[in-house]
Short mmCIF file of C-alpha atoms and ligand atoms in Angstrom, two decimals:
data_model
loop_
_atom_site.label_atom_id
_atom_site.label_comp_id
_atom_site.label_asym_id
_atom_site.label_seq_id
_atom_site.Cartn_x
_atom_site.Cartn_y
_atom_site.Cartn_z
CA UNK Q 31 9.09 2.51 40.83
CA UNK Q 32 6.34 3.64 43.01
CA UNK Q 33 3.38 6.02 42.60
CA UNK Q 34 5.10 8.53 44.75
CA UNK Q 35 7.74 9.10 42.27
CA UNK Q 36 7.67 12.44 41.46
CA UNK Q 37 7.26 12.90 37.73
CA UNK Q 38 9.88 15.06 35.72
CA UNK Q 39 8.51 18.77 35.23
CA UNK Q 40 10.13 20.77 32.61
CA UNK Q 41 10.84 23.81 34.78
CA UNK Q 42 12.67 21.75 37.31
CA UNK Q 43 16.12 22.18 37.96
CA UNK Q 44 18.64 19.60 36.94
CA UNK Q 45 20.15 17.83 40.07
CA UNK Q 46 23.78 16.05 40.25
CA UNK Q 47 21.90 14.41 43.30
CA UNK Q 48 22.34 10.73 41.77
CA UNK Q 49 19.20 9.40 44.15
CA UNK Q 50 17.06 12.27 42.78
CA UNK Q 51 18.30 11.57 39.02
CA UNK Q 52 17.28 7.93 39.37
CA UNK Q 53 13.56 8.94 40.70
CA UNK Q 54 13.24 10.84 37.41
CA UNK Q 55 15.12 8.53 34.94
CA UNK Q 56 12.57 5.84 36.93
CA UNK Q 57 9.27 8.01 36.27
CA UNK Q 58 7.23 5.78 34.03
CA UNK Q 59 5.70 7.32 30.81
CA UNK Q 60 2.14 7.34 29.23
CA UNK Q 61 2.47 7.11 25.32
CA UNK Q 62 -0.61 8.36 23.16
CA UNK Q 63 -1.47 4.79 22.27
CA UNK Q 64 -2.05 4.46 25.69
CA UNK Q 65 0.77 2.12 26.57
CA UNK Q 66 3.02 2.56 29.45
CA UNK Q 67 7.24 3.22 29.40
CA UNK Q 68 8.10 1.59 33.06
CA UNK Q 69 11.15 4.50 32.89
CA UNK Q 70 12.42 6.81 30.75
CA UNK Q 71 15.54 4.76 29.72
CA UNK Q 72 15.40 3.34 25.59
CA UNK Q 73 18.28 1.03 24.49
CA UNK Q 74 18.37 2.42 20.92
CA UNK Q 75 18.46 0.43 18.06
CA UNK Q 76 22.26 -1.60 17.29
CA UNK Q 77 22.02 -3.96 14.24
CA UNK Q 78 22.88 -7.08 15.98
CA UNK Q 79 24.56 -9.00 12.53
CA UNK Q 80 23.61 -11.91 14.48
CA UNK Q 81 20.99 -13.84 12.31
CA UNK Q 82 21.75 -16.75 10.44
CA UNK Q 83 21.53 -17.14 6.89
CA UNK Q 84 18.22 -18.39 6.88
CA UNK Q 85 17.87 -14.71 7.87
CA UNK Q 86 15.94 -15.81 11.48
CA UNK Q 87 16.61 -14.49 15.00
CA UNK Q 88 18.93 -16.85 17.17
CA UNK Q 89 19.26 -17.89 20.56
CA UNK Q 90 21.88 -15.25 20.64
CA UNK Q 91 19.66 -12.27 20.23
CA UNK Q 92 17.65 -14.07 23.14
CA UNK Q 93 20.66 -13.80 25.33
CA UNK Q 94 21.44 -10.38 24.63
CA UNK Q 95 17.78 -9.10 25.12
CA UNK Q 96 16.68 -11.21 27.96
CA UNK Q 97 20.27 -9.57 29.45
CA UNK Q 98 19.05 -5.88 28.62
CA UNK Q 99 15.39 -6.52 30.04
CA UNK Q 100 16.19 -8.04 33.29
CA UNK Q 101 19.11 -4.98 32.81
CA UNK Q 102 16.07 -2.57 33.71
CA UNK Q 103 15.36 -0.33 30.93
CA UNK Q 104 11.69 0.60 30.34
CA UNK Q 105 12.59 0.05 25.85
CA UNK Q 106 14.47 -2.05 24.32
CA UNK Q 107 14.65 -1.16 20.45
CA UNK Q 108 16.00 -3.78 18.04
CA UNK Q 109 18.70 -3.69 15.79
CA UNK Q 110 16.97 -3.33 12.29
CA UNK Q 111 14.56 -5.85 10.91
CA UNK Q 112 14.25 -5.89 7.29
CA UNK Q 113 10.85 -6.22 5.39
CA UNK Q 114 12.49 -8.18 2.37
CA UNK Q 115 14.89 -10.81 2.38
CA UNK Q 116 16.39 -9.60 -0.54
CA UNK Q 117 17.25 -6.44 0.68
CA UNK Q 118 19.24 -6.42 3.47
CA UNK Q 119 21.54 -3.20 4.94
CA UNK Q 120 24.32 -6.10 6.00
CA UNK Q 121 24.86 -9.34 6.44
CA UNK Q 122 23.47 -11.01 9.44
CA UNK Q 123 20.11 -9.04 9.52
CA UNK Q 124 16.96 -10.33 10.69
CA UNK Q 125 14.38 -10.50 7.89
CA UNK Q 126 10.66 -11.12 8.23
CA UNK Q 127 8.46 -11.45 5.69
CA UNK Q 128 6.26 -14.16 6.42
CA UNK Q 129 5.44 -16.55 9.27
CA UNK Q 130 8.47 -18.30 8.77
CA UNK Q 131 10.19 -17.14 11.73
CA UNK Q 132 7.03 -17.13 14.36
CA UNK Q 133 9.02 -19.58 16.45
CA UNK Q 134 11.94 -17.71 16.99
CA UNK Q 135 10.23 -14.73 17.09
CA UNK Q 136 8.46 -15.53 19.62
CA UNK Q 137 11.30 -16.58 21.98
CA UNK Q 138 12.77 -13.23 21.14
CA UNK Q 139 9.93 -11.21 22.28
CA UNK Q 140 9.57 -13.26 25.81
CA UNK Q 141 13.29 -12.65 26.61
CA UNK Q 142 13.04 -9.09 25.71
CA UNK Q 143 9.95 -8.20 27.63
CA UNK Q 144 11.17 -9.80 30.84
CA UNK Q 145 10.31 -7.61 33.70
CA UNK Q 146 7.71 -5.58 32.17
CA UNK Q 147 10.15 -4.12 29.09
CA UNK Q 148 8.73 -2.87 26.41
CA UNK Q 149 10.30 -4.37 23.11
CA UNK Q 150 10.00 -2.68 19.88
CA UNK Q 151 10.61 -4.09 16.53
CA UNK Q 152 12.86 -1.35 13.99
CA UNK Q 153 11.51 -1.96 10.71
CA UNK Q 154 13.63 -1.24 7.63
CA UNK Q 155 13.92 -1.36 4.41
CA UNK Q 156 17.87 -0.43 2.72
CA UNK Q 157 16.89 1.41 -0.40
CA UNK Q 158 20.38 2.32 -1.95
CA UNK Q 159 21.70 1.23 1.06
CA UNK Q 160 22.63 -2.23 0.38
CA UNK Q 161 25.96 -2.81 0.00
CA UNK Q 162 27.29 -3.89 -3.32
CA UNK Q 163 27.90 -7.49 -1.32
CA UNK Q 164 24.32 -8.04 -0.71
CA UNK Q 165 22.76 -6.38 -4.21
CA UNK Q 166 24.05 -5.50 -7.18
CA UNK Q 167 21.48 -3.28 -7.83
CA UNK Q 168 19.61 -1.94 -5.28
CA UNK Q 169 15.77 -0.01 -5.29
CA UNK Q 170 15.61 3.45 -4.88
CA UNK Q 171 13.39 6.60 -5.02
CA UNK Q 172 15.30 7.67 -7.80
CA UNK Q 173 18.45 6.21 -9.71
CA UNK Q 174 20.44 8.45 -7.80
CA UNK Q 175 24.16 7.04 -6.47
CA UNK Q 176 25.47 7.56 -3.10
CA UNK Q 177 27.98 10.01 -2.61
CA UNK Q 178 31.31 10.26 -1.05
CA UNK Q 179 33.24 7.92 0.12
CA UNK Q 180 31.01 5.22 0.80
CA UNK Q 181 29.58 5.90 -2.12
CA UNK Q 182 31.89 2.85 -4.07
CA UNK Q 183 30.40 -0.17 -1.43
CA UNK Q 184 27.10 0.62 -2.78
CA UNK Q 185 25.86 -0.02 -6.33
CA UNK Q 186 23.55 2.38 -8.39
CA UNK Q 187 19.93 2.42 -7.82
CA UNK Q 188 17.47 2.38 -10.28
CA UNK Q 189 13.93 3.80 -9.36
CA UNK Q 190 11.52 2.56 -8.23
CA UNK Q 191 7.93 1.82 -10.03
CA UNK Q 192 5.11 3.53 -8.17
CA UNK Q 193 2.86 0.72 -7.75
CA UNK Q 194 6.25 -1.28 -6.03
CA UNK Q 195 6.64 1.88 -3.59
CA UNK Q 196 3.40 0.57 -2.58
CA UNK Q 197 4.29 -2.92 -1.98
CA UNK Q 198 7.04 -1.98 0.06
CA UNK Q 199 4.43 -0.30 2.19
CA UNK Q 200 2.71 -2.94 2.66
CA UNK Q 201 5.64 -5.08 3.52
CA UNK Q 202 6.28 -2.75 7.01
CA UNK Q 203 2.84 -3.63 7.45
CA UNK Q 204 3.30 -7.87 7.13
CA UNK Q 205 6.23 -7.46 9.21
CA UNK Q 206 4.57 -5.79 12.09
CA UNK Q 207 1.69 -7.76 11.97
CA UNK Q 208 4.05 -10.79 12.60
CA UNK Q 209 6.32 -8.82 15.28
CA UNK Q 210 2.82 -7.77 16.94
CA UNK Q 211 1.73 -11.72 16.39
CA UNK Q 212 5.08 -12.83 18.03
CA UNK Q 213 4.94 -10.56 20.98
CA UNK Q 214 6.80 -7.77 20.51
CA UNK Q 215 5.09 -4.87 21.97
CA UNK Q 216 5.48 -2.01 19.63
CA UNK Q 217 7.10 -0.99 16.33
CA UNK Q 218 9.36 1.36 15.29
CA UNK Q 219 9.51 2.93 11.43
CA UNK Q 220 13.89 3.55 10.49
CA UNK Q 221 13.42 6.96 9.37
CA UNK Q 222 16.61 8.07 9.73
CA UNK Q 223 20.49 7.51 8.81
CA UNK Q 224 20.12 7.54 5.05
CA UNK Q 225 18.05 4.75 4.27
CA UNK Q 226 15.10 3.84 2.64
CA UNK Q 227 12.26 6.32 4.25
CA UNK Q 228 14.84 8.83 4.83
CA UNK Q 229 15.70 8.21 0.94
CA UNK Q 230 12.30 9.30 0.52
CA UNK Q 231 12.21 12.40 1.93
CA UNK Q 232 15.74 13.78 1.28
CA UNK Q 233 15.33 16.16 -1.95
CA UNK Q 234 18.90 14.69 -3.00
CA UNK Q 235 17.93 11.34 -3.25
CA UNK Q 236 14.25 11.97 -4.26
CA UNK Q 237 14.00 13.23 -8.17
CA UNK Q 238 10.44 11.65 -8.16
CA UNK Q 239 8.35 12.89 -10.52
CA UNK Q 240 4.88 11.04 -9.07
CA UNK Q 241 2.68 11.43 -6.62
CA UNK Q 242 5.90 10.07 -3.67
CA UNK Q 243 8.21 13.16 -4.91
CA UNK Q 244 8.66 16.80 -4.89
CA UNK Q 245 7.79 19.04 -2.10
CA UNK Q 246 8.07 17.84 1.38
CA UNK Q 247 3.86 16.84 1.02
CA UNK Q 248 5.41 14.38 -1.94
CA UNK Q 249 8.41 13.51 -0.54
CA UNK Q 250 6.85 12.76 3.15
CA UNK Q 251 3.87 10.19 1.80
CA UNK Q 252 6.01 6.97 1.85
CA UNK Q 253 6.42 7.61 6.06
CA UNK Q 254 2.74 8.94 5.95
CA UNK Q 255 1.73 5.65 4.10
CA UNK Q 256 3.70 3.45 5.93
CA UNK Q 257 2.44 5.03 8.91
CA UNK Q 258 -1.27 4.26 7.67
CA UNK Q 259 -1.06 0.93 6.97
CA UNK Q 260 0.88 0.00 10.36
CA UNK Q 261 -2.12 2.26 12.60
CA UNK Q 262 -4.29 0.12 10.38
CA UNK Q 263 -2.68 -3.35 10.81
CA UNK Q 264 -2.35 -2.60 14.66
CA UNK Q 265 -4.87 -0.74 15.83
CA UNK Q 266 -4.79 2.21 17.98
CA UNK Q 267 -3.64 1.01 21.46
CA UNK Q 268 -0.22 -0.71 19.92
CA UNK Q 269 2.93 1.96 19.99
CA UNK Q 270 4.34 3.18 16.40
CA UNK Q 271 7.44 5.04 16.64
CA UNK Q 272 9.25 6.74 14.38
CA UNK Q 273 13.57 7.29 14.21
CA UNK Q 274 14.23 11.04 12.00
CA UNK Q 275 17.16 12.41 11.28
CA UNK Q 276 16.84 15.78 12.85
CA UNK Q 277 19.10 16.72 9.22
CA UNK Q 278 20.81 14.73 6.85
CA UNK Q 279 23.66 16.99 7.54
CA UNK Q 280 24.81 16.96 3.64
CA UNK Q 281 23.80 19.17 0.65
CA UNK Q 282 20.56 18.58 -0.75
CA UNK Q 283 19.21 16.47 2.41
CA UNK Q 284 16.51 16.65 4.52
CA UNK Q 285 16.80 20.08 6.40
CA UNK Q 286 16.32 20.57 9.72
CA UNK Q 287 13.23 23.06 8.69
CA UNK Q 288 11.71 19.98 6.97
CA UNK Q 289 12.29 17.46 9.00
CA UNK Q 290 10.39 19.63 12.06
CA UNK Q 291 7.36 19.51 9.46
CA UNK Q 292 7.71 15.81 8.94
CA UNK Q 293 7.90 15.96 13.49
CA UNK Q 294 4.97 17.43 13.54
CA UNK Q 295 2.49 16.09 11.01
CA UNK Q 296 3.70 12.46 12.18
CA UNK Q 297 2.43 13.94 15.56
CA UNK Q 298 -0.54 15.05 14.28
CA UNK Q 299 -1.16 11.69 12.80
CA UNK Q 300 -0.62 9.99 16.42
CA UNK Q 301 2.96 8.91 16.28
CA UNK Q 302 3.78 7.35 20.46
CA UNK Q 303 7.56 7.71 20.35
CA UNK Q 304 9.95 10.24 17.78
CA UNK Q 305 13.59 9.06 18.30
CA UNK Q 306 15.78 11.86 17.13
CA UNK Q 307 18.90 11.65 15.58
CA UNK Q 308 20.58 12.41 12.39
CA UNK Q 309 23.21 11.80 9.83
CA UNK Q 310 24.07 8.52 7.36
CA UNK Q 311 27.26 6.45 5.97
CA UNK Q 312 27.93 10.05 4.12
CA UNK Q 313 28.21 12.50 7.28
CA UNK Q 314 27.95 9.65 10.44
CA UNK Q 315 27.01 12.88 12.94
CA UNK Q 316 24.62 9.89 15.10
CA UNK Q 317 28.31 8.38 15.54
CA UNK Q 318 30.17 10.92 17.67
CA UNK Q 319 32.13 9.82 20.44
CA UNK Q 320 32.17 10.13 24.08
CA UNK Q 321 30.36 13.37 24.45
CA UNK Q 322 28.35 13.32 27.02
CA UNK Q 323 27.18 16.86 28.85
CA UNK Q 324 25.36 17.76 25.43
CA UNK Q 325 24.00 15.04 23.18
CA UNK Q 326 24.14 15.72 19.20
CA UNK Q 327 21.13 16.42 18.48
CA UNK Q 328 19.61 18.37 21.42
CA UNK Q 329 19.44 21.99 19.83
CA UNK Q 330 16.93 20.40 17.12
CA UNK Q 331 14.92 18.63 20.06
CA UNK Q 332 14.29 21.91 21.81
CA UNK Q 333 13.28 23.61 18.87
CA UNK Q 334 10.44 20.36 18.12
CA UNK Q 335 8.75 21.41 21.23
CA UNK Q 336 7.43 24.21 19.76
CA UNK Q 337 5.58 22.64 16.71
CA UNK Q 338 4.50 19.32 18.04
CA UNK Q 339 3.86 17.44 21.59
CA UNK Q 340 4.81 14.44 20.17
CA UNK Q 341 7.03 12.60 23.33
CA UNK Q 342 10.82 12.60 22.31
CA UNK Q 343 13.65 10.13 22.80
CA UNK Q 344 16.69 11.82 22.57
CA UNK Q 345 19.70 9.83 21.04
CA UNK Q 346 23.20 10.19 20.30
CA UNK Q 347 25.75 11.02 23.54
CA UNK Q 348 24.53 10.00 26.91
CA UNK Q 349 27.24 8.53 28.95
CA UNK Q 350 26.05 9.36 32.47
CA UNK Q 351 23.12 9.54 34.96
CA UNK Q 352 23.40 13.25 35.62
CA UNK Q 353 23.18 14.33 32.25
CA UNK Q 354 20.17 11.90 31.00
CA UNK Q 355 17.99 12.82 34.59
CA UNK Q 356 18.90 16.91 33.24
CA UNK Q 357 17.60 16.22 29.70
CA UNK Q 358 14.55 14.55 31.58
CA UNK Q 359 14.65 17.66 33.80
CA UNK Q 360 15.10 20.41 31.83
CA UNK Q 361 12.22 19.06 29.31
CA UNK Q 362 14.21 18.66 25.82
CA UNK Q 363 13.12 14.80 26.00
CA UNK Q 364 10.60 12.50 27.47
CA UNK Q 365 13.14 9.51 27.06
CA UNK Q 366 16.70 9.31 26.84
CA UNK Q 367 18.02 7.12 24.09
CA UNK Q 368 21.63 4.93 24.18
CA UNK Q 369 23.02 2.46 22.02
CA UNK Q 370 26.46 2.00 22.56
CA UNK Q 371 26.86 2.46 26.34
CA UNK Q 372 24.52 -1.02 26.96
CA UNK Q 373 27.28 -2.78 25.19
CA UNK Q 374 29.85 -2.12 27.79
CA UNK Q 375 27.48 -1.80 30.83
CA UNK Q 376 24.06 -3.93 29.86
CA UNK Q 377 22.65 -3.08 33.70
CA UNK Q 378 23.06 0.79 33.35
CA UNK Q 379 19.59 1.23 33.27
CA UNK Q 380 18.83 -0.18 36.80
CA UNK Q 381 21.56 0.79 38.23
CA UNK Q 382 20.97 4.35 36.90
CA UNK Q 383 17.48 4.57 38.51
CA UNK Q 384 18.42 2.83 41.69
CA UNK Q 385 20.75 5.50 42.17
CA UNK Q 386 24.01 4.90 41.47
CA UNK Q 387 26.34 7.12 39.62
CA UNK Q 388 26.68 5.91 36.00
CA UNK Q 389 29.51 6.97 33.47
CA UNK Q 390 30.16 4.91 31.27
CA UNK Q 391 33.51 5.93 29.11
CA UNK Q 392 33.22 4.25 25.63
CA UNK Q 393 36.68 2.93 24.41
CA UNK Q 394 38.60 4.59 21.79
CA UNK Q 395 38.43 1.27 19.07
CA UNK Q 396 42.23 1.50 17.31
CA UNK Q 397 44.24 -1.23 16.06
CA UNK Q 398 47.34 0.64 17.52
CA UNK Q 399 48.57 0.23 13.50
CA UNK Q 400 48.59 4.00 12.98
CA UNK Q 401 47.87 3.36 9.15
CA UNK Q 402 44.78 1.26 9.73
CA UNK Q 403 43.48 3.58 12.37
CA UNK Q 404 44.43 7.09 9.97
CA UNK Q 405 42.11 5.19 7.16
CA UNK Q 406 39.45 2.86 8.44
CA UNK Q 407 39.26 4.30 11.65
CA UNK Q 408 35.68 5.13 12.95
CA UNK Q 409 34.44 2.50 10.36
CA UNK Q 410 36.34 -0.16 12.69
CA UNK Q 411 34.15 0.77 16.01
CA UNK Q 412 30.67 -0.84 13.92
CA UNK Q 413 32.43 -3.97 13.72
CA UNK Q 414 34.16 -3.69 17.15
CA UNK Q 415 30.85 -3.32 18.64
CA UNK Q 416 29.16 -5.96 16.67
CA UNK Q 417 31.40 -8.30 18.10
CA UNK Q 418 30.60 -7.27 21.62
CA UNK Q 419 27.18 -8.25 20.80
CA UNK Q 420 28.22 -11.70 19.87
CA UNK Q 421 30.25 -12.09 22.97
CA UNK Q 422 27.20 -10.70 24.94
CA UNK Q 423 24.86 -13.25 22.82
CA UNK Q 424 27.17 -15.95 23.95
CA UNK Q 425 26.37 -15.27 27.56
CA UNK Q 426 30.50 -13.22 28.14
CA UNK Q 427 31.11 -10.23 28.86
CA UNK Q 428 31.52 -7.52 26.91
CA UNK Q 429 35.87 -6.53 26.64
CA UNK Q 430 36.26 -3.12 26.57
CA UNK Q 431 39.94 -3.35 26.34
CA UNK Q 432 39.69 -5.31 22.94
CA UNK Q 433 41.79 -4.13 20.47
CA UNK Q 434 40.30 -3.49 16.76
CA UNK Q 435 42.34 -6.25 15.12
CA UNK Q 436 40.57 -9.15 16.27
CA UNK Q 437 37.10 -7.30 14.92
CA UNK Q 438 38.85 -6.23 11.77
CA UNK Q 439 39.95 -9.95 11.03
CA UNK Q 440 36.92 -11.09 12.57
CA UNK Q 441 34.56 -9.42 10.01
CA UNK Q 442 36.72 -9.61 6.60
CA UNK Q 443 36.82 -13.50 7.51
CA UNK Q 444 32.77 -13.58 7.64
CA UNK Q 445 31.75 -11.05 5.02
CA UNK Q 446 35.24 -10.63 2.47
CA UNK Q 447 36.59 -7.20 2.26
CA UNK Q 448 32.99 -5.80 2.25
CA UNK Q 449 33.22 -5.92 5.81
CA UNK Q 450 35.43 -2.83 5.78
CA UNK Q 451 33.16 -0.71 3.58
CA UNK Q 452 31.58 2.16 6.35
CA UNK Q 453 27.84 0.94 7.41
CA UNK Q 454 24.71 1.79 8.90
CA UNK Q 455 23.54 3.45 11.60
C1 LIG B 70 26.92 -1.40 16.12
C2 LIG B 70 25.85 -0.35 15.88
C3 LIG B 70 24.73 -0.68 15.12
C4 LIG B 70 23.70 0.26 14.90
N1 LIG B 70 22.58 -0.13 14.22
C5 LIG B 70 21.52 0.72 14.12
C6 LIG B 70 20.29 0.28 13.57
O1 LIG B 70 20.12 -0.89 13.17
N2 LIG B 70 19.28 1.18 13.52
C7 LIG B 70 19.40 2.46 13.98
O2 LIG B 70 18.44 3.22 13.91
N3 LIG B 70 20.54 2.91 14.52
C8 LIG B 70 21.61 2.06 14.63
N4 LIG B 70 22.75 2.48 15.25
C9 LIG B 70 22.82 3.87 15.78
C10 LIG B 70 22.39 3.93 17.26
O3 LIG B 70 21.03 3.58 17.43
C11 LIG B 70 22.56 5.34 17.85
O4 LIG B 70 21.75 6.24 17.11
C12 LIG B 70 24.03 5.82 17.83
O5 LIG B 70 24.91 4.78 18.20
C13 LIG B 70 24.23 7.02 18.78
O6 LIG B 70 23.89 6.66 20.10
P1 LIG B 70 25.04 6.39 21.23
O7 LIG B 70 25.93 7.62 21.24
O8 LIG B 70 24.29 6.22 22.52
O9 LIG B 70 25.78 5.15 20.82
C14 LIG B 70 23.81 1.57 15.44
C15 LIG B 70 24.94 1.89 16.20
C16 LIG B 70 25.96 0.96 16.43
C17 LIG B 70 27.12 1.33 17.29
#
């Protein structure tokens, strides 16, 4: 990257030139905090299952990072961190509530800042989104059950007290002030994918009678709070982002309408980074496939730019160079956001901006047992990538080629049949 790199301009065509497309994708980026993107490239966050059970980050998660730094891209985004032991999306998460873990922390944060990467701690909290196998009874904004499918891995909520919703809030503040303390170089809030914030402000799972529910003001003052408390804890020059679902897609979420409001005040507020993307366990639309020449959630990201300059990462469907330097380009996004692609290529960000033609084809995950793959199917590729992580965390190569059995077996061995309830995002 060099001064002379010309910066993207919205009005400028897109360009198949792959030499042009790399200048672009290696433009570096001024955030409103002040700090500086190297390039526009984000590894999005991946829960990494990879902690062990005293819930701390392992030398594994310092192989995989340390690969994806020196790999070149300007943010690396954790997989999500939760802010109470107790409640945990999955098995395997990081959890940080104290100083506990400042040692391996620590070692985390230098091998994912290598070469000037920025690395961004997502902070979470599960909300009725802890499987049945972690909680029996998980904390919600209101006793409300998940639907569909999924709904049977996941036991009932009951509500929570006001004063607790503030103690959560405070908890994404300890935790930052420890990720902050250990070196990681920015935050980022898990807004989206039907957990706990997004709990907050979807009117189906929000029946909240007090001052955190009802209209979108209500329903939006967890995220506000949260937000608060973390510009407060950190101070104004360290980056908060912020991962929205652009829509729940599923009756009674978070609209699209809304969730522009929720865009734009966070803006308002001084928000560095709004990851877009959408979706949960009950309609996975962040979880689409190879689909790269229009990512999922671009309409949505077009339509933010007219209610808030807030800079965008774009997630969900980037396979190749061409199409992330036209996003750049064509001004939808001011970073381009993958997850699963830096499983199976961990370089593609430098080799992206150095100019070389990226496309990276993501395997279709099947057992080849046609009833396995009719039923569990797309619930297999979490675990199928999770294991990728592992081999990547024990310095291997990712195998693209692996079939879905060995993941399958892999997981029910570590987790019982829990493992093949539908998770995250
Ligand atoms: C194994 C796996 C774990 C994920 N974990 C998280 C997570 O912890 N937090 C999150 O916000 N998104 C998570 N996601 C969603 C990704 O960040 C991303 O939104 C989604 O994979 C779409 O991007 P892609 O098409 O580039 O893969 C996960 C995805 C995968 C495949």
């Amino acid at each position: 990257m060099t001064d002379a790199t010309p910066a993207p301009t919205p009005d400028s065509a897109p360009t198949t030139d792959p030499r042009a497309a790399g200048a672009r994708l290696g433009a570096p980026l001024t955030l409103p905090s002040g700090a500086v993107l190297k390039n526009r490239i984000a590894k999005s966050a991946m829960s990494e299952a990879l902690a062990g059970k005293d819930l701390a980050p392992t030398v594994a998660h310092e192989r995989v990072y340390g690969r994806w730094a020196r790999g070149g891209a300007g943010l690396l985004i954790t997989g999500n961190v939760m802010v109470d032991e107790h409640a945990l999306g999955e098995p395997g998460n990081v959890a940080v509530e104290d100083g506990r873990h400042a040692a391996a922390l620590r070692r985390w944060a230098e091998a994912g800042t290598q070469g000037g990467a920025h690395l961004w701690m997502q902070l979470n909290h599960p909300g009725r989104q802890a499987p049945k196998s972690v909680m029996r009874t998980p904390a919600a904004p209101s006793a409300v059950p998940l639907g569909g499918s999924a709904g049977r891995f996941f036991g009932t909520p009951r509500a929570l007290e006001t004063q607790e919703v503030r103690g959560i809030v405070e908890r994404f503040a300890v935790t930052a002030a420890h990720a902050r303390a250990a070196g990681f170089t920015g935050v980022q809030i898990h807004g989206a994918h039907g957990y706990l914030v997004n709990q907050f402000l979807s009117p189906e799972a929000n029946r909240r009678t007090d001052r955190y529910g009802g209209d979108l003001e209500g329903r939006m003052r967890f995220l506000v709070e949260i937000y608060a408390a973390l510009r407060e804890e950190l101070g104004d020059a360290f980056p908060i982002g912020l991962k929205l679902n652009s829509s729940d897609f599923s009756e009674g979420g978070l609209t699209e309408e809304d969730s522009r409001q929720v865009a734009q005040r966070m803006g308002e507020l001084g928000l560095d980074l709004l990851e877009v993307s959408g979706g949960s366990y009950t309609s996975p639309a962040m979880m689409g496939g190879n689909n790269d020449g229009g990512t999922y959630f671009e309409r949505y990201a077009r339509r933010l730019r007219d209610v808030t300059d807030v800079p965008v990462m774009l997630t969900g469907g980037f396979r190749s160079a061409a199409t992330m330097a036209a996003a750049l380009a064509d001004g939808v996004t001011d970073v381009v956001g993958l997850a699963r692609p830096f499983v199976i290529e961990p370089e593609l960000a430098a080799r992206a901006i150095a100019g070389q033609e990226i496309e990276v084809e993501l395997p279709r995950v099947k057992t080849g047992l046609a009833a396995v793959d009719s039923t569990l199917g797309p619930a297999l590729a979490l675990p199928w990538y999770e294991l990728q992580l592992a081999r990547l965390g024990k310095g291997l190569e990712a195998q693209d080629r692996m079939s879905a059995v060995a993941p399958l077996v892999h997981m029910v061995r570590q987790h019982g049949p829990a493992a093949l309830s539908p998770r995250r995002g």
